[in-house]
Amino acid sequence: MKVLVDTNVLFAFLDEKWDFVNIIKDAYMEVDFFVLQQSLDEIKANSTLADDLVFDWAKANRGVVSTRDFNLKKRLKKAGVQVISLKNNKLVL
């Protein structure tokens, strides 16, 4: 399964030392994580354009998105995209 990691999850991983990789791998046997270049650019530019790109990728590829962004999660779920998030170091689907 491909999991697209959103920018805010990367920040949580760094700032809060969340072990999201192992938490998600415990729930799903085969996982490939990746980040869009635009998400990395978003970090540099402090832009929200990457959210639209994450949404478009998830719809086009029927992928799973890992995000903590409330508005993006709501939008993805409404479109039928599976969202993985973490709360208190626990997996939230």
XYZ file of N, CA and C in Angstrom:
279
model
N 0.839 -1.161 0.000
C 0.000 0.000 0.000
C 0.892 1.235 0.000
N 0.531 2.200 -0.831
C 1.256 3.468 -0.866
C 0.601 4.444 0.102
N 1.417 5.088 0.918
C 0.916 6.095 1.853
C 1.630 7.408 1.577
N 0.861 8.387 1.173
C 1.388 9.722 0.932
C 1.408 10.468 2.263
N 2.566 10.939 2.659
C 2.734 11.618 3.947
C 2.634 13.123 3.723
N 1.679 13.744 4.418
C 1.472 15.183 4.304
C 2.479 15.929 5.175
N 2.652 17.189 4.864
C 3.646 18.028 5.533
C 3.490 18.055 7.047
N 2.246 18.169 7.524
C 2.064 18.296 8.968
C 2.430 17.026 9.719
N 2.349 15.881 9.071
C 2.796 14.633 9.700
C 4.317 14.629 9.806
N 4.978 15.165 8.801
C 6.439 15.278 8.875
C 6.849 16.157 10.052
N 6.132 17.270 10.241
C 6.433 18.150 11.373
C 6.198 17.440 12.701
N 5.115 16.685 12.797
C 4.828 15.952 14.035
C 5.912 14.921 14.305
N 6.370 14.279 13.236
C 7.439 13.293 13.364
C 8.693 13.943 13.940
N 9.015 15.124 13.453
C 10.219 15.823 13.906
C 10.024 16.520 15.249
N 8.931 17.261 15.383
C 8.712 18.064 16.585
C 8.303 17.237 17.799
N 7.412 16.286 17.574
C 6.852 15.527 18.690
C 7.444 14.129 18.802
N 8.369 13.831 17.912
C 9.047 12.535 17.899
C 8.056 11.365 17.810
N 7.025 11.531 16.973
C 6.058 10.461 16.750
C 6.685 9.397 15.874
N 6.475 8.175 16.219
C 7.008 7.055 15.453
C 5.934 6.544 14.492
N 5.436 7.438 13.639
C 4.320 7.068 12.782
C 4.663 5.962 11.804
N 5.899 5.859 11.389
C 6.287 4.817 10.439
C 6.015 3.439 11.031
N 6.510 3.180 12.222
C 6.304 1.866 12.833
C 4.863 1.646 13.256
N 4.180 2.696 13.691
C 2.774 2.554 14.070
C 1.945 2.133 12.861
N 2.164 2.768 11.728
C 1.415 2.423 10.521
C 1.840 1.054 9.997
N 3.127 0.756 10.046
C 3.594 -0.557 9.582
C 3.045 -1.688 10.451
N 2.801 -1.432 11.725
C 2.194 -2.448 12.586
C 0.763 -2.758 12.154
N 0.070 -1.766 11.618
C -1.319 -1.946 11.199
C -1.435 -2.502 9.777
N -0.488 -2.166 8.925
C -0.500 -2.596 7.528
C 0.840 -3.240 7.220
N 0.811 -4.454 6.744
C 2.050 -5.212 6.546
C 2.998 -4.554 5.538
N 2.514 -4.282 4.351
C 3.382 -3.732 3.313
C 3.008 -2.280 3.053
N 3.911 -1.387 3.399
C 3.653 0.040 3.254
C 4.841 0.708 2.578
N 4.544 1.518 1.576
C 5.553 2.368 0.948
C 5.167 3.810 1.243
N 6.029 4.521 1.952
C 5.787 5.918 2.290
C 6.465 6.811 1.262
N 5.815 7.914 0.933
C 6.479 8.894 0.093
C 5.886 10.276 0.339
N 6.623 11.284 -0.112
C 6.255 12.686 0.053
C 6.338 13.345 -1.317
N 5.349 14.159 -1.644
C 5.400 14.905 -2.899
C 6.447 16.008 -2.811
N 7.110 16.260 -3.914
C 8.080 17.357 -3.952
C 7.416 18.673 -3.563
N 6.163 18.835 -3.971
C 5.441 20.063 -3.654
C 5.233 20.219 -2.147
N 5.112 19.103 -1.438
C 4.992 19.174 0.021
C 6.287 19.675 0.634
N 7.399 19.220 0.094
C 8.686 19.718 0.581
C 8.843 21.199 0.251
N 8.365 21.588 -0.930
C 8.404 23.001 -1.304
C 7.502 23.833 -0.393
N 6.375 23.232 0.028
C 5.454 23.921 0.939
C 6.154 24.269 2.250
N 6.982 23.365 2.713
C 7.726 23.614 3.947
C 8.613 24.841 3.766
N 9.248 24.920 2.621
C 10.141 26.049 2.355
C 9.371 27.357 2.187
N 8.228 27.298 1.500
C 7.493 28.517 1.153
C 6.335 28.820 2.095
N 6.017 27.881 2.990
C 4.883 28.040 3.899
C 3.592 28.276 3.109
N 3.334 27.415 2.139
C 2.184 27.521 1.246
C 1.197 26.394 1.515
N -0.055 26.564 1.058
C -1.054 25.505 1.218
C -1.397 24.841 -0.109
N -0.718 25.196 -1.180
C -0.967 24.604 -2.486
C -0.788 23.089 -2.453
N 0.101 22.605 -1.644
C 0.372 21.168 -1.589
C -0.862 20.375 -1.182
N -1.765 20.946 -0.385
C -2.981 20.234 0.005
C -3.806 19.848 -1.214
N -3.917 20.743 -2.174
C -4.651 20.432 -3.404
C -3.955 19.326 -4.182
N -2.643 19.354 -4.215
C -1.887 18.319 -4.923
C -2.014 16.970 -4.225
N -1.995 16.970 -2.902
C -2.191 15.734 -2.134
C -3.570 15.167 -2.446
N -4.575 16.010 -2.420
C -5.942 15.584 -2.714
C -6.039 15.000 -4.124
N -5.503 15.712 -5.101
C -5.551 15.246 -6.490
C -4.829 13.919 -6.659
N -3.666 13.770 -6.019
C -2.924 12.512 -6.125
C -3.733 11.367 -5.532
N -4.302 11.594 -4.353
C -5.057 10.538 -3.674
C -6.247 10.086 -4.509
N -6.946 11.022 -5.119
C -8.085 10.675 -5.965
C -7.635 9.914 -7.208
N -6.586 10.380 -7.854
C -6.126 9.765 -9.099
C -5.523 8.387 -8.878
N -4.871 8.177 -7.739
C -4.156 6.928 -7.483
C -4.847 6.013 -6.484
N -6.019 6.429 -6.017
C -6.736 5.661 -4.991
C -5.809 5.334 -3.829
N -5.037 6.321 -3.454
C -4.033 6.137 -2.413
C -4.556 6.476 -1.034
N -3.720 6.234 -0.072
C -3.984 6.531 1.329
C -3.137 7.741 1.693
N -3.698 8.640 2.496
C -2.976 9.845 2.889
C -2.842 9.882 4.404
N -1.645 10.163 4.863
C -1.399 10.372 6.286
C -1.280 11.874 6.516
N -2.238 12.421 7.273
C -2.250 13.860 7.534
C -2.872 14.149 8.891
N -2.520 15.307 9.446
C -3.148 15.796 10.672
C -3.937 17.065 10.382
N -3.977 17.476 9.136
C -4.674 18.689 8.718
C -6.186 18.434 8.727
N -6.913 19.114 9.630
C -8.346 18.876 9.803
C -9.121 19.076 8.504
N -8.896 20.194 7.833
C -9.647 20.487 6.606
C -9.320 19.509 5.490
N -8.060 19.146 5.360
C -7.672 18.183 4.329
C -8.267 16.812 4.634
N -8.227 16.387 5.905
C -8.827 15.095 6.282
C -10.310 15.068 5.928
N -11.013 16.118 6.274
C -12.450 16.202 6.000
C -12.718 16.107 4.498
N -11.952 16.832 3.728
C -12.093 16.841 2.269
C -11.798 15.466 1.671
N -10.719 14.827 2.140
C -10.346 13.503 1.639
C -11.408 12.464 1.980
N -11.869 12.466 3.231
C -12.881 11.488 3.650
C -14.168 11.656 2.856
N -14.563 12.906 2.623
C -15.773 13.179 1.843
C -15.644 12.611 0.432
N -14.424 12.592 -0.094
C -14.167 12.067 -1.438
C -13.939 10.555 -1.437
N -14.011 9.927 -0.257
C -13.841 8.480 -0.170
C -12.402 8.012 -0.087
N -11.491 8.912 0.227
C -10.073 8.568 0.344
C -9.781 8.132 1.777
N -9.042 7.035 1.928
C -8.665 6.574 3.263
C -7.607 7.506 3.843
N -7.823 7.905 5.097
C -6.919 8.814 5.784
C -6.368 8.123 7.022
N -5.066 8.229 7.203
C -4.405 7.715 8.398
C -3.868 8.915 9.164
N -4.186 8.952 10.440
C -3.686 10.024 11.284
C -3.243 9.420 12.608
N -2.560 10.201 13.384
C -2.105 9.754 14.695
C -2.598 10.723 15.751
N -3.010 10.162 16.874
C -3.398 10.980 18.017
C -2.894 10.272 19.258
N -2.107 10.966 20.048
C -1.516 10.380 21.253
C -0.755 9.095 20.939
N -0.005 9.124 19.833
C 0.791 7.981 19.376
C -0.050 6.746 19.060
N -1.316 6.956 18.711
C -2.194 5.854 18.316
C -2.726 6.136 16.919
N -2.895 5.068 16.166
C -3.385 5.161 14.800
C -4.868 5.504 14.793
N -5.253 6.475 13.981
C -6.652 6.860 13.816
C -6.979 6.735 12.340
N -7.998 5.925 12.035
C -8.394 5.722 10.636
C -9.679 6.464 10.342
